Amino acid sequence: MDLYGLYYFSLAVQCAVSLALAGWLWAKGPHQSGIKPLALFCVGVGCWSLGQLAINLGDDSTAQLGKRLINCGPLNPVFFLHFVFRFLNRDKPRQLLVCYALGVATVVMVQVTDMGAMTPWLGFKRFYLFPAAGWVPGIFVSSISLWAYFLVLAELPGAAPKRRGKILAICFSGAWGSASTLMFLNPSFGIPIFPYSVILFPGYALLLVFGILRYDLMAVNLWANRLLAWLLATAVTVALAGLLLSMAARTGVASLAAIPLWQLWLLGSAMLGVMLVLEGPSRRAMEKLIFPGAHLETGVLAGWRARLDAADSWQALEQAAGATLGAHLRQPMVVALGAALPTPGTPGIHCYPVAASGQHGAHWHSDLIEFEGATPGVLRVGEVFGALLAAAAARLEQLLRYAEHEKERMQKAHLLELGGLAATVAHELRNPLNIISMAAVGSPPETRAEIRAQIERADHLIQDLLSYSGEVRLNRQPVPVAELVQRVVASFPGQPIAVAIDDTLCALIDPLRGEQILNNLIGNAIAMMRGRAAPRIEVTAARQADGMINLRVCDNGPGVPADLAAGLFQPFTTRRPGGTGLGLAIVRRLVEAHGGTVRLATREGWNCCFELTLPGNP
């Protein structure tokens, strides 16, 4: 390819690139400010390049058409000024209308007068020369162009960094375009120098569009990246082709060495173009084969959200999340909620709450675990799923908190209702019981004893009912645990109760409520061991790492039947004949009022063991 062929090739590339950019801009950015005037400007640049090719390479009629395309050039600066107005958010419709009117008038004048001559010049068959009257459209084009660049540069000092980059890109591309087309005027000024600068013209439209839109349309960066990769690959192909040709000539392969370099370059460029077009589909196909589920189809997110929102517990959410993500990516996935990390060696997601500064509560955050080496598509799937999982975890936390508050509210309302009923029952039953007790004075001793026992049992039930349903008021104070236990044990003389508690251990509780708790637990243990050989009861206590007091009351009685264990602390559940079924329910209520917990535990050597946690004194 000689110098003239390179000149024609540059104009062809500029024409194709400008028209392709115009179509792409019109299709991709209809809502971006100034995109349509910029697209029209690119059309004008492409038509100018096409006109030059028609003049140089076409027959007489084609050359005349090319001349008319070049003579439409005065509209290009008006398109550019229109774009600048939109870019600067200048609402000047009258000024634009005047400029368009002047531009159209100039084009009509140039076309009517058939301005411009086509004469042979240097090695060109024809070349466009401006006539003496060419200063008229020249002044119009120069004035409009200078006005547009003046407006852009005037905005530069106070512009934000991002906008300043766009302004500099407009100015740089404008300087590039002016320098590239400057030598096109050589024959008009009688300068016999080949228009080398026009060879650089294909970069003008690309620089202008990329510099302006790279911050607004992500696709611009994507295609710029592909274009640079294509140019680099083309340069490497040309270099390798030249090397292979020289080696072929030295080794005597005349037929290969005779192939022109430009033909090899054109073939290599065409192959690279095909590879560029096929790169996306082939990459996506390989990702689907190697990384199935790397793409998100329509409806997938809605299905994920529905499955995650259906979970009603933390365990259910973990299982649903792991199964859903694993099914989509077609490989095992683990999901961990809270502080615990997933098992190492298996990819998954760790979702945990993060305290939000200046806000109440916490928001949930997700991290991808063992996703090293995954493709961007798989990483995107993981990040999107992690965001949905964090939202589902926050929602579940709110629901569980609401359910707990609702449960407490209903329990308080139930206790309030039960309290009113208990007070009524106590008032209505105690008077008849007192009358029965007085009426039994003249009865035989055995009858009086039986009546007294039944009255005491009924009174005990009334007391328990009033205690369970009544309001729990606490008078917290430091209480030595050993002294408290010994005081309660002393109220059960002769019972085999062993105490193993450090004298320095101190709890922050209401001492009267503490005695009530221990009385119920120890009394319950004594009742269950009646008639058993070698009965034993042990009370132990120790401080936990979190500062809470761990207290245990264990006995070697018959234990708790499996069918009663789950509801043992519910009202009216009892494991001994004659029990009211409220003793352990009262214990649970009093312990929880202190901020502690109570449960049925297992301990070696003991058949029944109640374990409590109560707040310790710092």
PDB file of C-alpha atoms in Angstrom, residues 143-393:
ATOM      1  CA  SER A 143     -16.729  32.223  13.242  1.00  0.00           C
ATOM      2  CA  ILE A 144     -19.184  29.549  14.383  1.00  0.00           C
ATOM      3  CA  SER A 145     -16.352  27.171  15.360  1.00  0.00           C
ATOM      4  CA  LEU A 146     -14.446  29.817  17.315  1.00  0.00           C
ATOM      5  CA  TRP A 147     -17.631  30.891  19.094  1.00  0.00           C
ATOM      6  CA  ALA A 148     -18.333  27.308  20.140  1.00  0.00           C
ATOM      7  CA  TYR A 149     -14.805  26.773  21.479  1.00  0.00           C
ATOM      8  CA  PHE A 150     -14.850  30.164  23.232  1.00  0.00           C
ATOM      9  CA  LEU A 151     -18.030  29.163  25.079  1.00  0.00           C
ATOM     10  CA  VAL A 152     -16.490  25.838  26.072  1.00  0.00           C
ATOM     11  CA  LEU A 153     -13.223  27.385  27.304  1.00  0.00           C
ATOM     12  CA  ALA A 154     -15.099  30.074  29.252  1.00  0.00           C
ATOM     13  CA  GLU A 155     -16.708  27.273  31.281  1.00  0.00           C
ATOM     14  CA  LEU A 156     -13.347  25.688  32.156  1.00  0.00           C
ATOM     15  CA  PRO A 157     -12.207  27.735  35.234  1.00  0.00           C
ATOM     16  CA  GLY A 158     -15.255  27.020  37.389  1.00  0.00           C
ATOM     17  CA  ALA A 159     -15.967  23.515  36.132  1.00  0.00           C
ATOM     18  CA  ALA A 160     -15.973  20.425  38.375  1.00  0.00           C
ATOM     19  CA  PRO A 161     -13.189  17.860  37.747  1.00  0.00           C
ATOM     20  CA  LYS A 162     -15.430  15.538  35.726  1.00  0.00           C
ATOM     21  CA  ARG A 163     -16.799  18.373  33.590  1.00  0.00           C
ATOM     22  CA  ARG A 164     -13.307  19.845  33.192  1.00  0.00           C
ATOM     23  CA  GLY A 165     -12.191  16.541  31.700  1.00  0.00           C
ATOM     24  CA  LYS A 166     -14.990  16.710  29.139  1.00  0.00           C
ATOM     25  CA  ILE A 167     -14.102  20.304  28.204  1.00  0.00           C
ATOM     26  CA  LEU A 168     -10.446  19.423  27.732  1.00  0.00           C
ATOM     27  CA  ALA A 169     -11.473  16.429  25.605  1.00  0.00           C
ATOM     28  CA  ILE A 170     -13.584  18.690  23.365  1.00  0.00           C
ATOM     29  CA  CYS A 171     -10.730  21.142  22.931  1.00  0.00           C
ATOM     30  CA  PHE A 172      -8.124  18.433  22.339  1.00  0.00           C
ATOM     31  CA  SER A 173     -10.250  16.635  19.770  1.00  0.00           C
ATOM     32  CA  GLY A 174     -10.979  19.964  18.069  1.00  0.00           C
ATOM     33  CA  ALA A 175      -7.258  20.721  17.820  1.00  0.00           C
ATOM     34  CA  TRP A 176      -6.693  17.198  16.493  1.00  0.00           C
ATOM     35  CA  GLY A 177      -9.383  17.622  13.815  1.00  0.00           C
ATOM     36  CA  SER A 178      -8.115  21.049  12.747  1.00  0.00           C
ATOM     37  CA  ALA A 179      -4.517  19.831  12.513  1.00  0.00           C
ATOM     38  CA  SER A 180      -5.601  16.720  10.583  1.00  0.00           C
ATOM     39  CA  THR A 181      -7.522  18.651   7.913  1.00  0.00           C
ATOM     40  CA  LEU A 182      -5.234  21.689   7.707  1.00  0.00           C
ATOM     41  CA  MET A 183      -3.079  20.280   4.892  1.00  0.00           C
ATOM     42  CA  PHE A 184      -6.241  19.645   2.897  1.00  0.00           C
ATOM     43  CA  LEU A 185      -5.974  23.354   2.019  1.00  0.00           C
ATOM     44  CA  ASN A 186      -2.449  22.992   0.539  1.00  0.00           C
ATOM     45  CA  PRO A 187      -3.552  22.971  -3.127  1.00  0.00           C
ATOM     46  CA  SER A 188      -5.869  25.937  -2.545  1.00  0.00           C
ATOM     47  CA  PHE A 189      -2.892  27.962  -1.280  1.00  0.00           C
ATOM     48  CA  GLY A 190      -0.543  26.601  -3.947  1.00  0.00           C
ATOM     49  CA  ILE A 191       1.545  24.524  -1.522  1.00  0.00           C
ATOM     50  CA  PRO A 192       2.829  21.393  -3.355  1.00  0.00           C
ATOM     51  CA  ILE A 193       3.066  19.181  -0.238  1.00  0.00           C
ATOM     52  CA  PHE A 194       1.191  15.908   0.184  1.00  0.00           C
ATOM     53  CA  PRO A 195      -1.616  16.175   2.806  1.00  0.00           C
ATOM     54  CA  TYR A 196       0.019  13.862   5.323  1.00  0.00           C
ATOM     55  CA  SER A 197      -2.066  15.153   8.223  1.00  0.00           C
ATOM     56  CA  VAL A 198      -5.289  13.766   6.741  1.00  0.00           C
ATOM     57  CA  ILE A 199      -3.952  10.263   7.515  1.00  0.00           C
ATOM     58  CA  LEU A 200      -4.517  11.039  11.216  1.00  0.00           C
ATOM     59  CA  PHE A 201      -8.102  12.184  10.628  1.00  0.00           C
ATOM     60  CA  PRO A 202      -9.813   8.851  11.648  1.00  0.00           C
ATOM     61  CA  GLY A 203      -9.021   9.520  15.296  1.00  0.00           C
ATOM     62  CA  TYR A 204     -10.974  12.793  15.395  1.00  0.00           C
ATOM     63  CA  ALA A 205     -14.551  11.567  15.829  1.00  0.00           C
ATOM     64  CA  LEU A 206     -13.462   8.772  18.172  1.00  0.00           C
ATOM     65  CA  LEU A 207     -11.596  11.168  20.463  1.00  0.00           C
ATOM     66  CA  LEU A 208     -14.497  13.625  20.537  1.00  0.00           C
ATOM     67  CA  VAL A 209     -17.180  11.046  21.397  1.00  0.00           C
ATOM     68  CA  PHE A 210     -15.032   9.104  23.861  1.00  0.00           C
ATOM     69  CA  GLY A 211     -13.861  12.221  25.709  1.00  0.00           C
ATOM     70  CA  ILE A 212     -17.398  13.561  26.101  1.00  0.00           C
ATOM     71  CA  LEU A 213     -19.357  10.410  26.884  1.00  0.00           C
ATOM     72  CA  ARG A 214     -16.907   8.204  28.764  1.00  0.00           C
ATOM     73  CA  TYR A 215     -18.339   9.439  32.106  1.00  0.00           C
ATOM     74  CA  ASP A 216     -21.987   9.090  31.032  1.00  0.00           C
ATOM     75  CA  LEU A 217     -22.280   5.926  28.931  1.00  0.00           C
ATOM     76  CA  MET A 218     -20.485   2.841  30.255  1.00  0.00           C
ATOM     77  CA  ALA A 219     -20.709   1.242  26.814  1.00  0.00           C
ATOM     78  CA  VAL A 220     -18.309   3.915  25.460  1.00  0.00           C
ATOM     79  CA  ASN A 221     -15.543   2.611  27.727  1.00  0.00           C
ATOM     80  CA  LEU A 222     -16.335  -0.972  26.739  1.00  0.00           C
ATOM     81  CA  TRP A 223     -16.064  -0.282  23.011  1.00  0.00           C
ATOM     82  CA  ALA A 224     -12.967   1.891  23.490  1.00  0.00           C
ATOM     83  CA  ASN A 225     -11.345  -1.023  25.299  1.00  0.00           C
ATOM     84  CA  ARG A 226     -12.253  -3.368  22.430  1.00  0.00           C
ATOM     85  CA  LEU A 227     -10.983  -0.920  19.818  1.00  0.00           C
ATOM     86  CA  LEU A 228      -7.616  -0.509  21.535  1.00  0.00           C
ATOM     87  CA  ALA A 229      -7.304  -4.274  21.799  1.00  0.00           C
ATOM     88  CA  TRP A 230      -8.129  -4.565  18.077  1.00  0.00           C
ATOM     89  CA  LEU A 231      -5.545  -1.927  17.091  1.00  0.00           C
ATOM     90  CA  LEU A 232      -2.871  -3.578  19.222  1.00  0.00           C
ATOM     91  CA  ALA A 233      -3.643  -6.973  17.725  1.00  0.00           C
ATOM     92  CA  THR A 234      -3.564  -5.446  14.216  1.00  0.00           C
ATOM     93  CA  ALA A 235      -0.144  -3.907  14.817  1.00  0.00           C
ATOM     94  CA  VAL A 236       1.185  -7.218  16.108  1.00  0.00           C
ATOM     95  CA  THR A 237      -0.290  -8.973  13.054  1.00  0.00           C
ATOM     96  CA  VAL A 238       1.393  -6.554  10.636  1.00  0.00           C
ATOM     97  CA  ALA A 239       4.737  -6.963  12.426  1.00  0.00           C
ATOM     98  CA  LEU A 240       4.484 -10.750  12.361  1.00  0.00           C
ATOM     99  CA  ALA A 241       3.395 -10.706   8.705  1.00  0.00           C
ATOM    100  CA  GLY A 242       6.436  -8.637   7.753  1.00  0.00           C
ATOM    101  CA  LEU A 243       8.714 -10.965   9.683  1.00  0.00           C
ATOM    102  CA  LEU A 244       7.201 -14.046   8.034  1.00  0.00           C
ATOM    103  CA  LEU A 245       7.509 -12.484   4.576  1.00  0.00           C
ATOM    104  CA  SER A 246      11.178 -11.686   5.089  1.00  0.00           C
ATOM    105  CA  MET A 247      11.836 -15.219   6.345  1.00  0.00           C
ATOM    106  CA  ALA A 248       9.899 -16.665   3.371  1.00  0.00           C
ATOM    107  CA  ALA A 249      11.948 -14.622   0.938  1.00  0.00           C
ATOM    108  CA  ARG A 250      15.203 -15.854   2.458  1.00  0.00           C
ATOM    109  CA  THR A 251      14.096 -19.479   2.405  1.00  0.00           C
ATOM    110  CA  GLY A 252      13.054 -19.295  -1.254  1.00  0.00           C
ATOM    111  CA  VAL A 253       9.239 -19.392  -0.860  1.00  0.00           C
ATOM    112  CA  ALA A 254       8.739 -16.945  -3.682  1.00  0.00           C
ATOM    113  CA  SER A 255       4.976 -17.360  -3.957  1.00  0.00           C
ATOM    114  CA  LEU A 256       4.421 -16.356  -0.341  1.00  0.00           C
ATOM    115  CA  ALA A 257       6.987 -13.586  -0.446  1.00  0.00           C
ATOM    116  CA  ALA A 258       5.259 -12.136  -3.486  1.00  0.00           C
ATOM    117  CA  ILE A 259       2.026 -11.460  -1.592  1.00  0.00           C
ATOM    118  CA  PRO A 260       1.779  -7.712  -0.879  1.00  0.00           C
ATOM    119  CA  LEU A 261       2.017  -6.743   2.747  1.00  0.00           C
ATOM    120  CA  TRP A 262      -1.199  -4.752   2.605  1.00  0.00           C
ATOM    121  CA  GLN A 263      -3.123  -7.830   1.463  1.00  0.00           C
ATOM    122  CA  LEU A 264      -1.811  -9.833   4.412  1.00  0.00           C
ATOM    123  CA  TRP A 265      -2.625  -6.918   6.700  1.00  0.00           C
ATOM    124  CA  LEU A 266      -6.148  -6.660   5.287  1.00  0.00           C
ATOM    125  CA  LEU A 267      -6.683 -10.401   5.728  1.00  0.00           C
ATOM    126  CA  GLY A 268      -5.345 -10.314   9.265  1.00  0.00           C
ATOM    127  CA  SER A 269      -7.530  -7.300  10.129  1.00  0.00           C
ATOM    128  CA  ALA A 270     -10.603  -9.070   8.754  1.00  0.00           C
ATOM    129  CA  MET A 271      -9.808 -12.150  10.832  1.00  0.00           C
ATOM    130  CA  LEU A 272      -9.334  -9.992  13.924  1.00  0.00           C
ATOM    131  CA  GLY A 273     -12.659  -8.281  13.220  1.00  0.00           C
ATOM    132  CA  VAL A 274     -14.405 -11.622  13.070  1.00  0.00           C
ATOM    133  CA  MET A 275     -12.686 -12.651  16.291  1.00  0.00           C
ATOM    134  CA  LEU A 276     -13.819  -9.392  17.929  1.00  0.00           C
ATOM    135  CA  VAL A 277     -17.434 -10.063  16.938  1.00  0.00           C
ATOM    136  CA  LEU A 278     -17.319 -13.702  18.075  1.00  0.00           C
ATOM    137  CA  GLU A 279     -15.453 -12.969  21.308  1.00  0.00           C
ATOM    138  CA  GLY A 280     -18.544 -12.077  23.345  1.00  0.00           C
ATOM    139  CA  PRO A 281     -20.774 -15.020  22.340  1.00  0.00           C
ATOM    140  CA  SER A 282     -17.942 -17.544  22.628  1.00  0.00           C
ATOM    141  CA  ARG A 283     -16.919 -16.216  26.049  1.00  0.00           C
ATOM    142  CA  ARG A 284     -20.500 -16.409  27.292  1.00  0.00           C
ATOM    143  CA  ALA A 285     -20.845 -19.936  25.937  1.00  0.00           C
ATOM    144  CA  MET A 286     -17.670 -21.042  27.721  1.00  0.00           C
ATOM    145  CA  GLU A 287     -18.829 -19.366  30.937  1.00  0.00           C
ATOM    146  CA  LYS A 288     -22.115 -21.270  30.764  1.00  0.00           C
ATOM    147  CA  LEU A 289     -20.173 -24.494  30.256  1.00  0.00           C
ATOM    148  CA  ILE A 290     -17.506 -23.935  32.925  1.00  0.00           C
ATOM    149  CA  PHE A 291     -19.438 -21.612  35.254  1.00  0.00           C
ATOM    150  CA  PRO A 292     -23.126 -22.495  34.860  1.00  0.00           C
ATOM    151  CA  GLY A 293     -25.425 -19.878  36.327  1.00  0.00           C
ATOM    152  CA  ALA A 294     -23.005 -16.997  35.714  1.00  0.00           C
ATOM    153  CA  HIS A 295     -25.788 -14.974  34.057  1.00  0.00           C
ATOM    154  CA  LEU A 296     -29.032 -13.732  35.547  1.00  0.00           C
ATOM    155  CA  GLU A 297     -32.093 -14.307  33.412  1.00  0.00           C
ATOM    156  CA  THR A 298     -35.395 -12.478  33.777  1.00  0.00           C
ATOM    157  CA  GLY A 299     -37.384 -13.693  36.763  1.00  0.00           C
ATOM    158  CA  VAL A 300     -34.426 -15.205  38.642  1.00  0.00           C
ATOM    159  CA  LEU A 301     -34.171 -12.364  41.154  1.00  0.00           C
ATOM    160  CA  ALA A 302     -37.894 -12.497  41.903  1.00  0.00           C
ATOM    161  CA  GLY A 303     -37.657 -16.240  42.560  1.00  0.00           C
ATOM    162  CA  TRP A 304     -34.641 -15.765  44.850  1.00  0.00           C
ATOM    163  CA  ARG A 305     -36.398 -13.026  46.807  1.00  0.00           C
ATOM    164  CA  ALA A 306     -39.543 -15.147  47.223  1.00  0.00           C
ATOM    165  CA  ARG A 307     -37.583 -18.164  48.536  1.00  0.00           C
ATOM    166  CA  LEU A 308     -35.499 -16.079  50.940  1.00  0.00           C
ATOM    167  CA  ASP A 309     -38.500 -14.133  52.239  1.00  0.00           C
ATOM    168  CA  ALA A 310     -40.352 -17.388  52.940  1.00  0.00           C
ATOM    169  CA  ALA A 311     -37.860 -18.332  55.695  1.00  0.00           C
ATOM    170  CA  ASP A 312     -39.229 -17.874  59.222  1.00  0.00           C
ATOM    171  CA  SER A 313     -36.066 -18.693  61.212  1.00  0.00           C
ATOM    172  CA  TRP A 314     -32.306 -18.200  60.933  1.00  0.00           C
ATOM    173  CA  GLN A 315     -31.710 -21.875  60.264  1.00  0.00           C
ATOM    174  CA  ALA A 316     -34.389 -21.933  57.557  1.00  0.00           C
ATOM    175  CA  LEU A 317     -32.865 -18.838  55.932  1.00  0.00           C
ATOM    176  CA  GLU A 318     -29.379 -20.403  55.901  1.00  0.00           C
ATOM    177  CA  GLN A 319     -30.686 -23.610  54.357  1.00  0.00           C
ATOM    178  CA  ALA A 320     -32.840 -21.822  51.762  1.00  0.00           C
ATOM    179  CA  ALA A 321     -29.998 -19.466  50.769  1.00  0.00           C
ATOM    180  CA  GLY A 322     -27.428 -22.259  50.430  1.00  0.00           C
ATOM    181  CA  ALA A 323     -29.777 -24.454  48.426  1.00  0.00           C
ATOM    182  CA  THR A 324     -30.903 -21.599  46.128  1.00  0.00           C
ATOM    183  CA  LEU A 325     -27.411 -20.308  45.302  1.00  0.00           C
ATOM    184  CA  GLY A 326     -26.017 -23.835  44.968  1.00  0.00           C
ATOM    185  CA  ALA A 327     -28.802 -24.813  42.562  1.00  0.00           C
ATOM    186  CA  HIS A 328     -28.187 -21.713  40.428  1.00  0.00           C
ATOM    187  CA  LEU A 329     -24.388 -22.142  40.222  1.00  0.00           C
ATOM    188  CA  ARG A 330     -24.666 -25.960  40.183  1.00  0.00           C
ATOM    189  CA  GLN A 331     -22.129 -26.525  42.923  1.00  0.00           C
ATOM    190  CA  PRO A 332     -22.311 -26.821  46.731  1.00  0.00           C
ATOM    191  CA  MET A 333     -22.631 -23.493  48.522  1.00  0.00           C
ATOM    192  CA  VAL A 334     -22.646 -22.734  52.233  1.00  0.00           C
ATOM    193  CA  VAL A 335     -24.270 -19.733  53.877  1.00  0.00           C
ATOM    194  CA  ALA A 336     -23.430 -18.532  57.377  1.00  0.00           C
ATOM    195  CA  LEU A 337     -25.475 -15.918  59.229  1.00  0.00           C
ATOM    196  CA  GLY A 338     -24.049 -14.015  62.155  1.00  0.00           C
ATOM    197  CA  ALA A 339     -20.526 -14.045  63.545  1.00  0.00           C
ATOM    198  CA  ALA A 340     -19.628 -17.631  62.615  1.00  0.00           C
ATOM    199  CA  LEU A 341     -17.694 -18.029  59.339  1.00  0.00           C
ATOM    200  CA  PRO A 342     -18.553 -20.759  56.805  1.00  0.00           C
ATOM    201  CA  THR A 343     -16.574 -23.989  56.784  1.00  0.00           C
ATOM    202  CA  PRO A 344     -13.233 -23.374  54.991  1.00  0.00           C
ATOM    203  CA  GLY A 345     -12.781 -25.048  51.618  1.00  0.00           C
ATOM    204  CA  THR A 346     -16.340 -24.562  50.360  1.00  0.00           C
ATOM    205  CA  PRO A 347     -17.452 -21.411  48.528  1.00  0.00           C
ATOM    206  CA  GLY A 348     -20.334 -19.523  50.030  1.00  0.00           C
ATOM    207  CA  ILE A 349     -21.546 -16.278  51.579  1.00  0.00           C
ATOM    208  CA  HIS A 350     -21.045 -14.877  55.070  1.00  0.00           C
ATOM    209  CA  CYS A 351     -23.830 -12.482  56.044  1.00  0.00           C
ATOM    210  CA  TYR A 352     -23.541 -10.568  59.310  1.00  0.00           C
ATOM    211  CA  PRO A 353     -24.920  -7.443  61.027  1.00  0.00           C
ATOM    212  CA  VAL A 354     -22.816  -4.283  61.130  1.00  0.00           C
ATOM    213  CA  ALA A 355     -23.526  -1.545  63.633  1.00  0.00           C
ATOM    214  CA  ALA A 356     -24.746   1.581  61.836  1.00  0.00           C
ATOM    215  CA  SER A 357     -23.234   4.772  63.251  1.00  0.00           C
ATOM    216  CA  GLY A 358     -25.810   7.337  64.228  1.00  0.00           C
ATOM    217  CA  GLN A 359     -28.702   4.935  63.647  1.00  0.00           C
ATOM    218  CA  HIS A 360     -30.671   2.532  65.736  1.00  0.00           C
ATOM    219  CA  GLY A 361     -29.946  -1.147  65.235  1.00  0.00           C
ATOM    220  CA  ALA A 362     -27.654  -2.536  62.556  1.00  0.00           C
ATOM    221  CA  HIS A 363     -27.657  -3.193  58.852  1.00  0.00           C
ATOM    222  CA  TRP A 364     -26.593  -6.483  57.306  1.00  0.00           C
ATOM    223  CA  HIS A 365     -23.535  -6.948  55.117  1.00  0.00           C
ATOM    224  CA  SER A 366     -22.455  -9.921  53.003  1.00  0.00           C
ATOM    225  CA  ASP A 367     -19.001 -11.184  51.970  1.00  0.00           C
ATOM    226  CA  LEU A 368     -18.144 -13.750  49.317  1.00  0.00           C
ATOM    227  CA  ILE A 369     -16.040 -16.617  50.690  1.00  0.00           C
ATOM    228  CA  GLU A 370     -13.742 -18.814  48.563  1.00  0.00           C
ATOM    229  CA  PHE A 371     -14.741 -17.031  45.326  1.00  0.00           C
ATOM    230  CA  GLU A 372     -11.136 -16.505  44.209  1.00  0.00           C
ATOM    231  CA  GLY A 373     -10.688 -17.279  40.521  1.00  0.00           C
ATOM    232  CA  ALA A 374     -14.364 -16.840  39.666  1.00  0.00           C
ATOM    233  CA  THR A 375     -15.286 -14.980  36.488  1.00  0.00           C
ATOM    234  CA  PRO A 376     -16.814 -11.476  36.684  1.00  0.00           C
ATOM    235  CA  GLY A 377     -20.199 -13.014  35.842  1.00  0.00           C
ATOM    236  CA  VAL A 378     -20.040 -15.451  38.770  1.00  0.00           C
ATOM    237  CA  LEU A 379     -18.819 -12.685  41.093  1.00  0.00           C
ATOM    238  CA  ARG A 380     -21.741 -10.517  40.015  1.00  0.00           C
ATOM    239  CA  VAL A 381     -24.178 -13.358  40.729  1.00  0.00           C
ATOM    240  CA  GLY A 382     -22.634 -13.804  44.188  1.00  0.00           C
ATOM    241  CA  GLU A 383     -22.762 -10.088  44.964  1.00  0.00           C
ATOM    242  CA  VAL A 384     -26.383  -9.743  43.826  1.00  0.00           C
ATOM    243  CA  PHE A 385     -27.412 -12.817  45.816  1.00  0.00           C
ATOM    244  CA  GLY A 386     -25.481 -11.524  48.849  1.00  0.00           C
ATOM    245  CA  ALA A 387     -27.347  -8.214  48.659  1.00  0.00           C
ATOM    246  CA  LEU A 388     -30.683 -10.041  48.525  1.00  0.00           C
ATOM    247  CA  LEU A 389     -29.601 -12.281  51.419  1.00  0.00           C
ATOM    248  CA  ALA A 390     -28.629  -9.241  53.516  1.00  0.00           C
ATOM    249  CA  ALA A 391     -32.021  -7.665  52.819  1.00  0.00           C
ATOM    250  CA  ALA A 392     -33.783 -10.924  53.733  1.00  0.00           C
ATOM    251  CA  ALA A 393     -31.746 -11.217  56.960  1.00  0.00           C
TER     252      ALA A 393
END
